[in-house]
Coordinates of C-alpha atoms and ligand atoms in Angstrom, one line a residue:
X1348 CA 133.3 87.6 -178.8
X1349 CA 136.7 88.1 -177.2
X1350 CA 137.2 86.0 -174.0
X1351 CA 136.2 88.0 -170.5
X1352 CA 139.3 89.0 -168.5
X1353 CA 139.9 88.7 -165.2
X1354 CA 143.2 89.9 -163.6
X1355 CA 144.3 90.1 -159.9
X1356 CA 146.8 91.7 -158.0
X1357 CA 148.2 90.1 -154.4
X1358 CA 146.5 91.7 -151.9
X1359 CA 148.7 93.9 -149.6
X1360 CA 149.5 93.4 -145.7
X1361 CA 148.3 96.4 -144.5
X1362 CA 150.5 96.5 -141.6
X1363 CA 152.4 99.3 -142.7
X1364 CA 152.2 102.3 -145.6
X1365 CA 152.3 101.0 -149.0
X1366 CA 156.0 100.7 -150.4
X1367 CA 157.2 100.9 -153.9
X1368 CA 157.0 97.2 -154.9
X1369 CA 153.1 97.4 -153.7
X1370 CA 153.2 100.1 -156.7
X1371 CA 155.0 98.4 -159.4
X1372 CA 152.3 95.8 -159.1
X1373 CA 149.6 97.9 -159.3
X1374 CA 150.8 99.7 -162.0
X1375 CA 151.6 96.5 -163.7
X1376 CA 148.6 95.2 -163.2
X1377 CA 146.8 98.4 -164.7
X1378 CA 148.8 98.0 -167.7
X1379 CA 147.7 94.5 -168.3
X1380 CA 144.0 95.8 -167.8
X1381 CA 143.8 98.6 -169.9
X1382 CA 146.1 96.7 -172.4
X1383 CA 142.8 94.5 -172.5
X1384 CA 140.3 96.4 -172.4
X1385 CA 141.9 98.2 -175.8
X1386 CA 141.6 94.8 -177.4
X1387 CA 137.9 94.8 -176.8
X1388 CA 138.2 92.1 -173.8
X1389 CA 135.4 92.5 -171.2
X1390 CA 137.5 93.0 -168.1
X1391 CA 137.6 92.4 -164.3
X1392 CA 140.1 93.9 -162.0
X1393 CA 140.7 93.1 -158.7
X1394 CA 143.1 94.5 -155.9
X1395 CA 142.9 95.2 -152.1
X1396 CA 144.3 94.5 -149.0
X1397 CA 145.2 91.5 -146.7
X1398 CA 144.0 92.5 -143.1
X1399 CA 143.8 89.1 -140.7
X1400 CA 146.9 86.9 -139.4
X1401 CA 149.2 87.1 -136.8
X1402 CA 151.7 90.0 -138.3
X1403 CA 148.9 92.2 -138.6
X1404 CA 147.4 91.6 -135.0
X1405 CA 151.6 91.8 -133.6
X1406 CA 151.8 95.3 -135.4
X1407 CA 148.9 96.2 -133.8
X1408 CA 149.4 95.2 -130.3
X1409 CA 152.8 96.9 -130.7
X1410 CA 151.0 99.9 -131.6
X1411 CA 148.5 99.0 -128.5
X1412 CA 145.7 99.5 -130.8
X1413 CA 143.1 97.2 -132.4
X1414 CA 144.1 95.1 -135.2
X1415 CA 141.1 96.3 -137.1
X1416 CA 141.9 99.9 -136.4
X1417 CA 145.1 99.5 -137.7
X1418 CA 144.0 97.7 -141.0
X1419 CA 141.5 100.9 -141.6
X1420 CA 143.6 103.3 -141.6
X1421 CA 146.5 101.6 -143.6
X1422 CA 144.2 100.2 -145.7
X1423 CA 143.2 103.6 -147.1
X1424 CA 146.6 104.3 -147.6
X1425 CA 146.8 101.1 -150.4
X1426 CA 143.7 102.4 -151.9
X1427 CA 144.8 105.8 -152.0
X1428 CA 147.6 105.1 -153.9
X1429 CA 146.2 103.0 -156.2
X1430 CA 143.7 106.3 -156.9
X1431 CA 147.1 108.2 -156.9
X1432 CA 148.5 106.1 -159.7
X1433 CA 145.8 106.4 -161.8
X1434 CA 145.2 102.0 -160.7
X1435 CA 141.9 101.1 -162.9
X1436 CA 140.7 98.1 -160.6
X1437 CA 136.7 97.2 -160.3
X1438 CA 136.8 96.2 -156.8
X1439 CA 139.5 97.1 -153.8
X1440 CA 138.6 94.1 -151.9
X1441 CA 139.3 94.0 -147.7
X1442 CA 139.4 90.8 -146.6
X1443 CA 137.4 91.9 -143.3
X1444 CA 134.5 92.6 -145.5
X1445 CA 131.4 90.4 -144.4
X1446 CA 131.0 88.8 -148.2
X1447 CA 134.7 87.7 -148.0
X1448 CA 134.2 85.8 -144.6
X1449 CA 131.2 84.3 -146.0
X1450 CA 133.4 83.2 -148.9
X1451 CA 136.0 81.8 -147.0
X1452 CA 133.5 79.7 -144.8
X1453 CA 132.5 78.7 -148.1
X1454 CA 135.6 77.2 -149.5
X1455 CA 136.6 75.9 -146.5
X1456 CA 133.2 74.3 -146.3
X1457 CA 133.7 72.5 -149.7
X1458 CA 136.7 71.6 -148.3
X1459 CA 135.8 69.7 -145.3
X1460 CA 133.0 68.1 -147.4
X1461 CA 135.9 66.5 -150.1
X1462 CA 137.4 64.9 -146.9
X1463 CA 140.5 67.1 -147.2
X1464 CA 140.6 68.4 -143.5
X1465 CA 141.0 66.8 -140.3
X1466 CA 142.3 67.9 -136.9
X1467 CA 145.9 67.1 -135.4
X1468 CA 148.1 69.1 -133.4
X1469 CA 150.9 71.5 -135.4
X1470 CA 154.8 71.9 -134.4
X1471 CA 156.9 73.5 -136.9
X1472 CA 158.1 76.3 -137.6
X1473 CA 156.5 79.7 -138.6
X1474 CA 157.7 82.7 -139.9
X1475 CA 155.3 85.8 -139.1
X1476 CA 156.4 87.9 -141.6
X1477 CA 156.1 85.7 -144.7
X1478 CA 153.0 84.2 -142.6
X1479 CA 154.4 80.9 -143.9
X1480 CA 155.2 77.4 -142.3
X1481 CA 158.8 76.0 -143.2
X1482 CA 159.9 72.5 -143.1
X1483 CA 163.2 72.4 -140.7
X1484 CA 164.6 71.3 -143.9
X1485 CA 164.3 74.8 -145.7
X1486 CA 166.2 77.0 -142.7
X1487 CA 169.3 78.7 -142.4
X1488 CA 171.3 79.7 -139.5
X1489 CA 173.2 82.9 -138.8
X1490 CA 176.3 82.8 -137.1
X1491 CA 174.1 83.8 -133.7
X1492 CA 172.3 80.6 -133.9
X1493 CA 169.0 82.3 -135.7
X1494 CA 167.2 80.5 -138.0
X1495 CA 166.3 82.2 -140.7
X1496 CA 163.3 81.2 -143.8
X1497 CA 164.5 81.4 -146.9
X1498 CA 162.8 84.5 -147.9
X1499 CA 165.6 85.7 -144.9
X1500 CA 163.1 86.5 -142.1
X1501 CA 162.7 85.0 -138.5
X1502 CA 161.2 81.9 -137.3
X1503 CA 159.5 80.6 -134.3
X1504 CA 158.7 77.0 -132.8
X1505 CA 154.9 77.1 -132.9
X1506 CA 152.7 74.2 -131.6
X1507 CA 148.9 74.2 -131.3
X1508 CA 145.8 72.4 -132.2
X1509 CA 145.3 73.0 -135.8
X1510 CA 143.0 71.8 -139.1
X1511 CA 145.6 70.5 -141.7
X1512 CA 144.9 70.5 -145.4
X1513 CA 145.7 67.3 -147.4
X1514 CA 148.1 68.9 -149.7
X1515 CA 149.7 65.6 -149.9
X1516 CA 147.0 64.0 -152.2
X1517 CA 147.7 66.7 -154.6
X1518 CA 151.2 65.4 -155.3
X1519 CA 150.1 65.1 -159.4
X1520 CA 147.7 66.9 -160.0
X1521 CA 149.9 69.7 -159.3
X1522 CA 152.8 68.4 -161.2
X1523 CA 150.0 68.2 -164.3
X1524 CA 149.1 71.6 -163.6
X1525 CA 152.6 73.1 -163.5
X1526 CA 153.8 70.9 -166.6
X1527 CA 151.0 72.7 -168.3
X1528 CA 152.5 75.6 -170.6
X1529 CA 151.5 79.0 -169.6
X1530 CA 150.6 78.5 -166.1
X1531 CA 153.0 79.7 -164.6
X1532 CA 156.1 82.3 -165.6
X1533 CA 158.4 83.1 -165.3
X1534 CA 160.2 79.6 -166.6
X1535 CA 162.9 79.9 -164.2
X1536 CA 159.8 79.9 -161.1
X1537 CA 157.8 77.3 -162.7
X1538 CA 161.2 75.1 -162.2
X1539 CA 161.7 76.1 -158.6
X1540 CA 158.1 74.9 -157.9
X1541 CA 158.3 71.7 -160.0
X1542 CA 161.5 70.6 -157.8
X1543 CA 159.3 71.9 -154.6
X1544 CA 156.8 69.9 -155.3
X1545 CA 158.8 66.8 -156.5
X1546 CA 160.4 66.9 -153.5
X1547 CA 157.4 65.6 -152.0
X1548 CA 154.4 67.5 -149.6
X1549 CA 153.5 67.9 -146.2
X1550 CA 149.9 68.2 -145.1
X1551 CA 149.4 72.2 -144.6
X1552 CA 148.4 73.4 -141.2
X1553 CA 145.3 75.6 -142.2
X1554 CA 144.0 77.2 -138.4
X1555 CA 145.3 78.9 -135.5
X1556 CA 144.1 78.7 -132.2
X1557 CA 146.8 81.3 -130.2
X1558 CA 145.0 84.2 -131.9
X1559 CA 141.4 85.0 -133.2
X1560 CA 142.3 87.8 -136.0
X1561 CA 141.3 85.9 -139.2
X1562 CA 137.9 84.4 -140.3
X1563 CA 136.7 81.4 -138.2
X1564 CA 136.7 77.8 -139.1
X1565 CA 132.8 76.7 -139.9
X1566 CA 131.6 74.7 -136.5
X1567 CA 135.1 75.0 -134.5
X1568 CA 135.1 78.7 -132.9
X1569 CA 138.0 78.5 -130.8
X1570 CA 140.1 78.0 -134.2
X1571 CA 140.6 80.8 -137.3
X1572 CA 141.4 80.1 -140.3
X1573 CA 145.5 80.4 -141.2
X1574 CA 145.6 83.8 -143.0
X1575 CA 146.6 82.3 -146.8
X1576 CA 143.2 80.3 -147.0
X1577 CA 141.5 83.5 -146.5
X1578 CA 143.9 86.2 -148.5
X1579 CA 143.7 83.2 -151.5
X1580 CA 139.8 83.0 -151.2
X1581 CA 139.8 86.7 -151.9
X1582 CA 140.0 85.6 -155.8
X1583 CA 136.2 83.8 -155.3
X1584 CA 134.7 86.6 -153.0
X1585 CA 135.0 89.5 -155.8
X1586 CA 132.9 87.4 -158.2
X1587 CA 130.0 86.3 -155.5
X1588 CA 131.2 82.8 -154.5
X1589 CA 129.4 80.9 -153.4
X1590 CA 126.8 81.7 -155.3
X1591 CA 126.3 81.3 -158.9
X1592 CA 126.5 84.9 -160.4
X1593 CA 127.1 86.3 -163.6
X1594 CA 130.6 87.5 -162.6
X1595 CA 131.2 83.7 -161.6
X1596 CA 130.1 82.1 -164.7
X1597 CA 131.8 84.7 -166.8
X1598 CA 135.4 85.6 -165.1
X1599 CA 136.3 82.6 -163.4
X1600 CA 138.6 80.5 -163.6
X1601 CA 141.0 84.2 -163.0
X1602 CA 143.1 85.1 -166.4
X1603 CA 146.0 85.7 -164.5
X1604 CA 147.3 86.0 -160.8
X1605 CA 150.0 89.0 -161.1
X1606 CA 151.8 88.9 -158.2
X1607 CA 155.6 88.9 -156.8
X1608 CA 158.1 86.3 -156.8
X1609 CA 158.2 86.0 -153.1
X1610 CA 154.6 84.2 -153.3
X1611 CA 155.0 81.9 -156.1
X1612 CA 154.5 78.9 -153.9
X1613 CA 151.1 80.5 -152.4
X1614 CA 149.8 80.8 -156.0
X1615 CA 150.8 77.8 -157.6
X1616 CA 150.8 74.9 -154.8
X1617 CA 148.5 75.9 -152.1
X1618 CA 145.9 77.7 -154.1
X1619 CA 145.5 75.2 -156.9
X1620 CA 145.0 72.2 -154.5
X1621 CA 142.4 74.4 -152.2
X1622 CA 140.4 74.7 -155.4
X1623 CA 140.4 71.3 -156.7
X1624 CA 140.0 70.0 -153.2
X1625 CA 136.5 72.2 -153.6
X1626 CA 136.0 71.1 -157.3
X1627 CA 136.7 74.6 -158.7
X1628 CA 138.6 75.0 -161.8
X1629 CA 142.5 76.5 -161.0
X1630 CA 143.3 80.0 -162.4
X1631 CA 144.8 79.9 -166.3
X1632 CA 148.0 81.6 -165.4
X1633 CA 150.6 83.0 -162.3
X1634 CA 153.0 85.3 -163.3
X1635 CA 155.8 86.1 -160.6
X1636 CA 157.2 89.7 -161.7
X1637 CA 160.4 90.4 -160.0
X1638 CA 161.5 93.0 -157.0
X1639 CA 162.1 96.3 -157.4
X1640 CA 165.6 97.3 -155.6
X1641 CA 166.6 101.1 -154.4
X1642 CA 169.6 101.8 -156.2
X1643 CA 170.0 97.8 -156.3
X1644 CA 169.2 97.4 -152.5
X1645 CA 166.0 96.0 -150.9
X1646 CA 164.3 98.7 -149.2
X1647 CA 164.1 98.4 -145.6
X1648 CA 163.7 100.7 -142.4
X1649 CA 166.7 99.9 -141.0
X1650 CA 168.5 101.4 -144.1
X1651 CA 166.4 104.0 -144.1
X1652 CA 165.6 103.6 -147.8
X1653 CA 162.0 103.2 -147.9
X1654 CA 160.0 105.4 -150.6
X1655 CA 156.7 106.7 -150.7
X1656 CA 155.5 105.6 -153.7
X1657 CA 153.1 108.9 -153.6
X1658 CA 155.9 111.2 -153.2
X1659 CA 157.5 109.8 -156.5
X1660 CA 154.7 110.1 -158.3
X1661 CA 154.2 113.7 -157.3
X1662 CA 158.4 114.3 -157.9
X1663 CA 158.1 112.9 -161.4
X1664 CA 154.8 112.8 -162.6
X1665 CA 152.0 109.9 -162.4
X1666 CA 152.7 109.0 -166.1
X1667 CA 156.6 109.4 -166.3
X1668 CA 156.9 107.0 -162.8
X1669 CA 154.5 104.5 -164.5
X1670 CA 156.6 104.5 -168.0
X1671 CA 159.7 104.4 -166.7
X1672 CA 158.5 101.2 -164.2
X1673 CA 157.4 99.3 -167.4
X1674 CA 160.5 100.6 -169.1
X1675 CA 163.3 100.3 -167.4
X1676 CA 162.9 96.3 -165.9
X1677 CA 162.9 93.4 -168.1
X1678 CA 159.2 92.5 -166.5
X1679 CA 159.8 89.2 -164.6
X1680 CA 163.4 89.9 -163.5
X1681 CA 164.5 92.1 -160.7
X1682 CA 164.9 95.6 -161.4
X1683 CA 166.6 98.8 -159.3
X1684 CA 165.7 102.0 -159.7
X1685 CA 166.8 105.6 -158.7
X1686 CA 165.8 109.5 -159.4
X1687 CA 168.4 109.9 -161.9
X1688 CA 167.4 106.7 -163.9
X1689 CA 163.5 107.8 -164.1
X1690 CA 165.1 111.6 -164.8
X1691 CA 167.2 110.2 -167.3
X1692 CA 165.1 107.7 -168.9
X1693 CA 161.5 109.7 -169.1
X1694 CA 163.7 112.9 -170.4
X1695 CA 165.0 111.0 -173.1
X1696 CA 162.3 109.0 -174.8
X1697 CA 159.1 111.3 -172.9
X1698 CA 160.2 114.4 -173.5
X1699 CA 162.8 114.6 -176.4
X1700 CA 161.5 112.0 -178.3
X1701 CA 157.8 111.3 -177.9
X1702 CA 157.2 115.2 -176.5
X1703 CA 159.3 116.4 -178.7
X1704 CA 157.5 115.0 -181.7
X1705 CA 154.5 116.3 -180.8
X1706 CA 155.2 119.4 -179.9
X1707 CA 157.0 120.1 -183.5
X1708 CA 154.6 119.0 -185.2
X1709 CA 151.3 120.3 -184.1
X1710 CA 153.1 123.6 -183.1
X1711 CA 154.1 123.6 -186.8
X1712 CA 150.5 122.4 -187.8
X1713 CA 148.4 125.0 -186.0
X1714 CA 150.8 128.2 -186.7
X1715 CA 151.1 127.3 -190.4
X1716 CA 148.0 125.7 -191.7
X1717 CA 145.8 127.5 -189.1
X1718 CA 145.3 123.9 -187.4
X1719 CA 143.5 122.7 -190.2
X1720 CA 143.4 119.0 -191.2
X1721 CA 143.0 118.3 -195.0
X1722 CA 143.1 115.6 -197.6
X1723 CA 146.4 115.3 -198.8
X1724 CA 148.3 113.1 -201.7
X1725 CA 151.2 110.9 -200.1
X1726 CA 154.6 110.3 -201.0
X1727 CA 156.7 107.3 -200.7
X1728 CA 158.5 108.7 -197.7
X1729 CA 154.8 109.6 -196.0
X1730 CA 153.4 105.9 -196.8
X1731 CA 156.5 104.1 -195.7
X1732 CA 156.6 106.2 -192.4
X1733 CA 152.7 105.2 -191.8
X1734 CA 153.5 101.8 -192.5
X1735 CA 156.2 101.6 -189.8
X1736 CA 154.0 103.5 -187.3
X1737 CA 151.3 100.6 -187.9
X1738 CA 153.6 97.7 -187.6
X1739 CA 154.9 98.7 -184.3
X1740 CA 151.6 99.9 -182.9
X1741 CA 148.9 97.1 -184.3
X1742 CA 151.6 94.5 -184.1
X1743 CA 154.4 94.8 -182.4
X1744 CA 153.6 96.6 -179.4
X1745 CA 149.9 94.1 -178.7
X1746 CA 152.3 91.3 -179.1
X1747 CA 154.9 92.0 -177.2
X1748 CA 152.6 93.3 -174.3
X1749 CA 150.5 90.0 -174.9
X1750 CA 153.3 88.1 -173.4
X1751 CA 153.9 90.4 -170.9
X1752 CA 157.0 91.8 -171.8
X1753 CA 156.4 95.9 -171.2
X1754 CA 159.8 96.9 -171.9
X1755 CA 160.3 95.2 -175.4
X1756 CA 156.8 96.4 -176.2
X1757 CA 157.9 100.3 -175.4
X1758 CA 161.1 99.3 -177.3
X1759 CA 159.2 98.8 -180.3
X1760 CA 156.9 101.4 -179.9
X1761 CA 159.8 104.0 -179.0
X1762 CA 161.7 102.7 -182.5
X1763 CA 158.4 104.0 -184.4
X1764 CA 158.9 107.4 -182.3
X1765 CA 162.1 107.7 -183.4
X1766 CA 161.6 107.1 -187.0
X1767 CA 159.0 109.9 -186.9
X1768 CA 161.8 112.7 -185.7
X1769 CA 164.0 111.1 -188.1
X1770 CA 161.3 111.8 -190.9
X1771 CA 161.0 115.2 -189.9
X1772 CA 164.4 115.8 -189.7
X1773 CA 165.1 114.9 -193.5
X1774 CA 161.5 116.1 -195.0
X1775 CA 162.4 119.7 -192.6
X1776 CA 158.8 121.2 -193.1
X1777 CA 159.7 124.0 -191.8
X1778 CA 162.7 125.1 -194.9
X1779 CA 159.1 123.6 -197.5
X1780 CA 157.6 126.3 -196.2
X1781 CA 158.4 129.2 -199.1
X1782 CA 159.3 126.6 -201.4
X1783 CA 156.7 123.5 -201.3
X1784 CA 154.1 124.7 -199.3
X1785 CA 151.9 121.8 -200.5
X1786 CA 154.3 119.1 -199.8
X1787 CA 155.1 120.8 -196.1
X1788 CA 151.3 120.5 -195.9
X1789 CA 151.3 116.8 -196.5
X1790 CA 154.4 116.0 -194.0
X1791 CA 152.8 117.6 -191.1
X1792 CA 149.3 115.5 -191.7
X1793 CA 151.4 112.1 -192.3
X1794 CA 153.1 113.1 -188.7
X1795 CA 149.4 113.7 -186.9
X1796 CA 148.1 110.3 -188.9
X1797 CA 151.5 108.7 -187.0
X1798 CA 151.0 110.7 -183.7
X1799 CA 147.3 109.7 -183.7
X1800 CA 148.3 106.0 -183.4
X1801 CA 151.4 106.3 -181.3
X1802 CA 149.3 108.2 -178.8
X1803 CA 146.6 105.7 -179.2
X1804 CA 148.9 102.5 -178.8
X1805 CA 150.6 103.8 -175.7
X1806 CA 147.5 104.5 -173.2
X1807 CA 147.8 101.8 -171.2
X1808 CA 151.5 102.6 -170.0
X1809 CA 150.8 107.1 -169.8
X1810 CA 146.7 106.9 -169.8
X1811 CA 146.7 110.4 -169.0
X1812 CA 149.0 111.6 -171.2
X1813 CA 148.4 109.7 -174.5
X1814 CA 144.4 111.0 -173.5
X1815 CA 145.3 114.3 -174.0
X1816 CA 147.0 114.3 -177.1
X1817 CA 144.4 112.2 -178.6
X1818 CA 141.8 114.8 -176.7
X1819 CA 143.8 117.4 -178.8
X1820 CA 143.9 115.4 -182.1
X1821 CA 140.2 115.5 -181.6
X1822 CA 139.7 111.8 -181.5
X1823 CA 136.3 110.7 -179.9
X1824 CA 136.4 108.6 -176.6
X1825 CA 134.9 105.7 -178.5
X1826 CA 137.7 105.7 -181.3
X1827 CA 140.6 104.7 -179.2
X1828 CA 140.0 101.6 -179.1
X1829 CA 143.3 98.9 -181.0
X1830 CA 140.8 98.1 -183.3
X1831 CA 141.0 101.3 -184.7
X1832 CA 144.5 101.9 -185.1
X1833 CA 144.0 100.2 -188.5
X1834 CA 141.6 102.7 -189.5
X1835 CA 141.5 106.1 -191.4
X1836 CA 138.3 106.8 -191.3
X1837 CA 138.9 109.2 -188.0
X1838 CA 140.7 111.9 -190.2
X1839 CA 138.5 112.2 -193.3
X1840 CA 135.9 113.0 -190.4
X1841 CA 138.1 115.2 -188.7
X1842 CA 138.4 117.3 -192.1
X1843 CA 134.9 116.7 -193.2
X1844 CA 134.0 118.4 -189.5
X1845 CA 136.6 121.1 -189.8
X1846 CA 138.5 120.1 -187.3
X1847 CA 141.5 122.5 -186.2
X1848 CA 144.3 121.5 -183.8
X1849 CA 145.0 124.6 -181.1
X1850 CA 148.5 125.7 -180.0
X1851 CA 149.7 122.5 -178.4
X1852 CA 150.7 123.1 -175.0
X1853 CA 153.9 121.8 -174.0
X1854 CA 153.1 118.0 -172.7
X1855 CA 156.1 116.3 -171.4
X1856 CA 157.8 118.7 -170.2
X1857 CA 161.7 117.8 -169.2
X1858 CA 162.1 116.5 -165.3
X1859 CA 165.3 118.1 -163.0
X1860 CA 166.8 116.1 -160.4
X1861 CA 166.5 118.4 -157.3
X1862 CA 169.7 119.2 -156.4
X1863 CA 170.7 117.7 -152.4
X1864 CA 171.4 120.8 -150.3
X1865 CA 174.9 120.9 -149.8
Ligands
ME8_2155 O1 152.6 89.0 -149.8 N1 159.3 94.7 -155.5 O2 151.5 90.9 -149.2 P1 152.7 92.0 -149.3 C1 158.2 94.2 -156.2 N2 149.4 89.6 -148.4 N3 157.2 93.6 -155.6 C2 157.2 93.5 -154.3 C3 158.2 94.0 -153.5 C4 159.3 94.6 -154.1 N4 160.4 95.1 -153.5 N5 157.9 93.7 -152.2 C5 156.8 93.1 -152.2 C6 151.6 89.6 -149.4 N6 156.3 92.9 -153.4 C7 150.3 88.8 -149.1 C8 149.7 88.5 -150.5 S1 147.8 87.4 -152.0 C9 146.5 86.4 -151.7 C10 148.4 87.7 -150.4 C11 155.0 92.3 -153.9 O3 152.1 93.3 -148.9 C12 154.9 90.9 -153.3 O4 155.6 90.0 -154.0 O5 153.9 91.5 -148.5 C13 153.4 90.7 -153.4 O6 153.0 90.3 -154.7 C14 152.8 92.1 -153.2 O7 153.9 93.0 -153.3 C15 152.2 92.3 -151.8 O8 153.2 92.0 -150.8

């Protein structure tokens, strides 16, 4: 039996709309499932939003609203777009949900009871936006005297009563943990964290007393808990922690924690020592992907160059926005985008090659051979074509995705695409017509044996898309599974049951870029 799966997103601040990094993880994070779930893993997804802490309760008194009003309403903006984008996740968790709170008591509970917490008074600094302490140590200064964290936002002096965390006992077990290969990637992060945490730690202040938005600390009301204990904990809540459940014994510890490089140190300091301080087993992996840049700028509102995820999905297409994300950036590293790239990029590999392929070649299928599929002898060229198509799809393609690495996984896959045109280019069916009708016959069915298993190796990347041209292939729901792609047994079916491929409709059809009015 293949392993269970379980794969998380970070959970969103919902103290604004959704912005296209929220997106790239999501999608990423959908690849990764479905990728899965193809292999035959049992899998559990989990995303949602982040609603307690001090940023969230500022927006909202800004807004003069509620803080829980606020997270409603953005909230279903998250989960909308995850619905948008096609986002395959099991549970959208909010952390104001009454199971999470219980979950977080829980934790902190186990916590208290290891001896890791006691009560002291905090002063430091704080930055609201990352909702993160800094040591003075870590700041910069702008010329104006403003000290700055070293993700760039403000800090302020904050001092209050607060519950700290011996993080300091966990000096090496963490260092164990983050020597140990695979747990966390990018290598260039696991580094950063190793020197972080070399560098010796700081107990961690772990409540707030100035504010009550957040989950309260078990048997000290006037204090909440500080808003990473809870947005960590979310990890537990989806599988029924505390209690022992099936999802509990069977997904955790989590596969992988996908989230952004910003949040490294959450993922791979913090949250490992909360769950050893409560006996629990860390998560197997933390991969940091890399930030998405507008035309190689961070999006902000003072620039003006924030995009709706949504309204580039509708622009380009659900599928073509998804490929060209996975695409384009080397995953792990920083990536920009722009309309022109996703025009440029999905018109050249969607439409002229992948589209293109299928298009000539079921067009050519149904108006010559009636859409029939038959058994057919075949050539050198037909077996050696097949045999590419394979490598990259059983092999090449899992393996690459495997290690996370999207981009060289479409590579491969897009190679195989291109060999196909090239193949039809030199056999030219369409000139065997009059002359070889037999052998035009067996070119056509070696391109739907090739288009069968290109379609079915690139779901999780254009889900839609690669559906419907297995839909029109006539391949059953329950045959597109990886383990099949090494199988024939689909087509002698398909001609056994007379199967007959209808007048493809056009399927990736070529994007414009709208033209700016002058
Ligand atoms: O950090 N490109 O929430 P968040 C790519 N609530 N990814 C980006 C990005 C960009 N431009 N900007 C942000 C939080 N992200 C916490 C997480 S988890 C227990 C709590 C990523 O809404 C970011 O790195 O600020 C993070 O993984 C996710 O989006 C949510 O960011």
């Amino acid at each position: 039996m293949a392993e269970p799966f379980y794969i998380t997103t970070a959970i969103n601040y919902p103290n604004g709309r959704p912005h296209i990094g929220h997106a790239y993880e999501a999608i990423a994070a959908d690849v990764i499932a479905r990728f899965q779930r193809l292999q035959g893993r049992e899998v559990r997804f989990q995303t949602g939003t982040d609603e307690h802490g001090l940023k969230m309760a500022r927006k909202a008194a800004e807004q003069d609203r509620t803080p829980r009003a606020l997270a409603d309403e953005m909230s279903g903006h998250f989960k909308a777009m995850d619905d948008a984008l096609d986002i395959s996740y099991d549970r959208f968790i909010r952390t104001v949900e009454q199971d999470h709170h219980r979950a977080s008591q829980a934790i902190w509970k186990a916590m208290e009871a290891k001896g890791d917490l006691y009560l002291d008074r905090y002063e430091g600094w704080y930055s609201i936006r990352d909702e993160a302490y800094y040591d003075a140590s870590e700041l910069t200064e702008t010329e104006s005297g403003e000290k700055l964290s070293p993700q760039g936002t403000p800090v302020e002096w904050t001092v209050e009563e607060s519950w700290f965390f011996r993080l300091s006992n966990y000096q090496q077990p963490l260092l164990d943990l983050l020597g140990t290969p695979g747990f966390l990637e990018p290598e260039s992060r696991r580094n950063e964290m190793i020197a972080f945490v070399e560098g010796g730690l700081r107990d961690l202040s772990v409540s707030r007393t100035s504010f009550d938005w957040g989950v309260k600390v078990p048997g000290s009301d006037e204090h909440v808990m500080y808003v990473w204990v809870d947005a960590l904990t979310n990890y537990l809540t989806g599988l029924g922690y505390p209690d022992d459940t099936d999802d509990w014994r069977r997904f955790w510890p989590a596969s992988l924690h996908l989230i952004g490089k910003d949040i490294v140190r959450f993922h791979s300091v913090y949250w490992p020592a909360f769950l050893m301080s409560a006996d629990l087993p860390p998560p197997r992996k933390v991969f940091g992907h890399g930030f998405l840049l507008n035309r190689g700028q961070k999006e902000s509102k003072s620039l003006g160059n924030v995009t709706d995820p949504l309204a580039l999905a509708e622009t380009f297409g659900v599928d073509n926005l998804r490929y060209f994300l996975m695409r384009e950036v080397a995953f792990g590293q920083d990536g920009s985008y722009s309309a022109e790239a996703i025009v440029a990029r999905c018109n050249a590999e969607l439409a002229n090659s992948f589209g293109n392929l299928v298009q000539r070649a079921l067009s050519m299928v149904h108006k010559n051979m009636d859409g029939a599929l038959r058994a057919f002898t075949q050539a050198e060229a037909d077996e050696a074509l097949l045999a590419t198509v394979r490598t990259a799809c059983r092999e090449k393609l899992p393996e690459r995705f495997e290690a996370l690495d999207f981009s060289q996984g479409i590579e491969a896959w897009m190679q195989a695409v291109w060999a196909c045109n090239q193949y039809v280019d030199e056999q030219a069916p369409w000139a065997l017509r009059k002359t070889d009708p037999e052998r035009m016959e067996a070119v056509l069915l070696t391109l739907v044996i090739a288009i069968r298993d290109l379609a079915l190796a690139i779901q999780p990347v254009i889900p839609t898309r690669a559906g419907a041209v297995l839909d029109m292939l006539g391949i059953a729901n329950d045959a597109r599974n990886y383990a099949d792609l090494g199988d024939t047994g689909w087509y002698d079916a398909l001609v056994a049951a007379d199967h007959r491929i209808a007048k493809p409709e056009p399927m990736f059809p070529r994007l414009e870029l709208a033209t700016e009015a002058a």
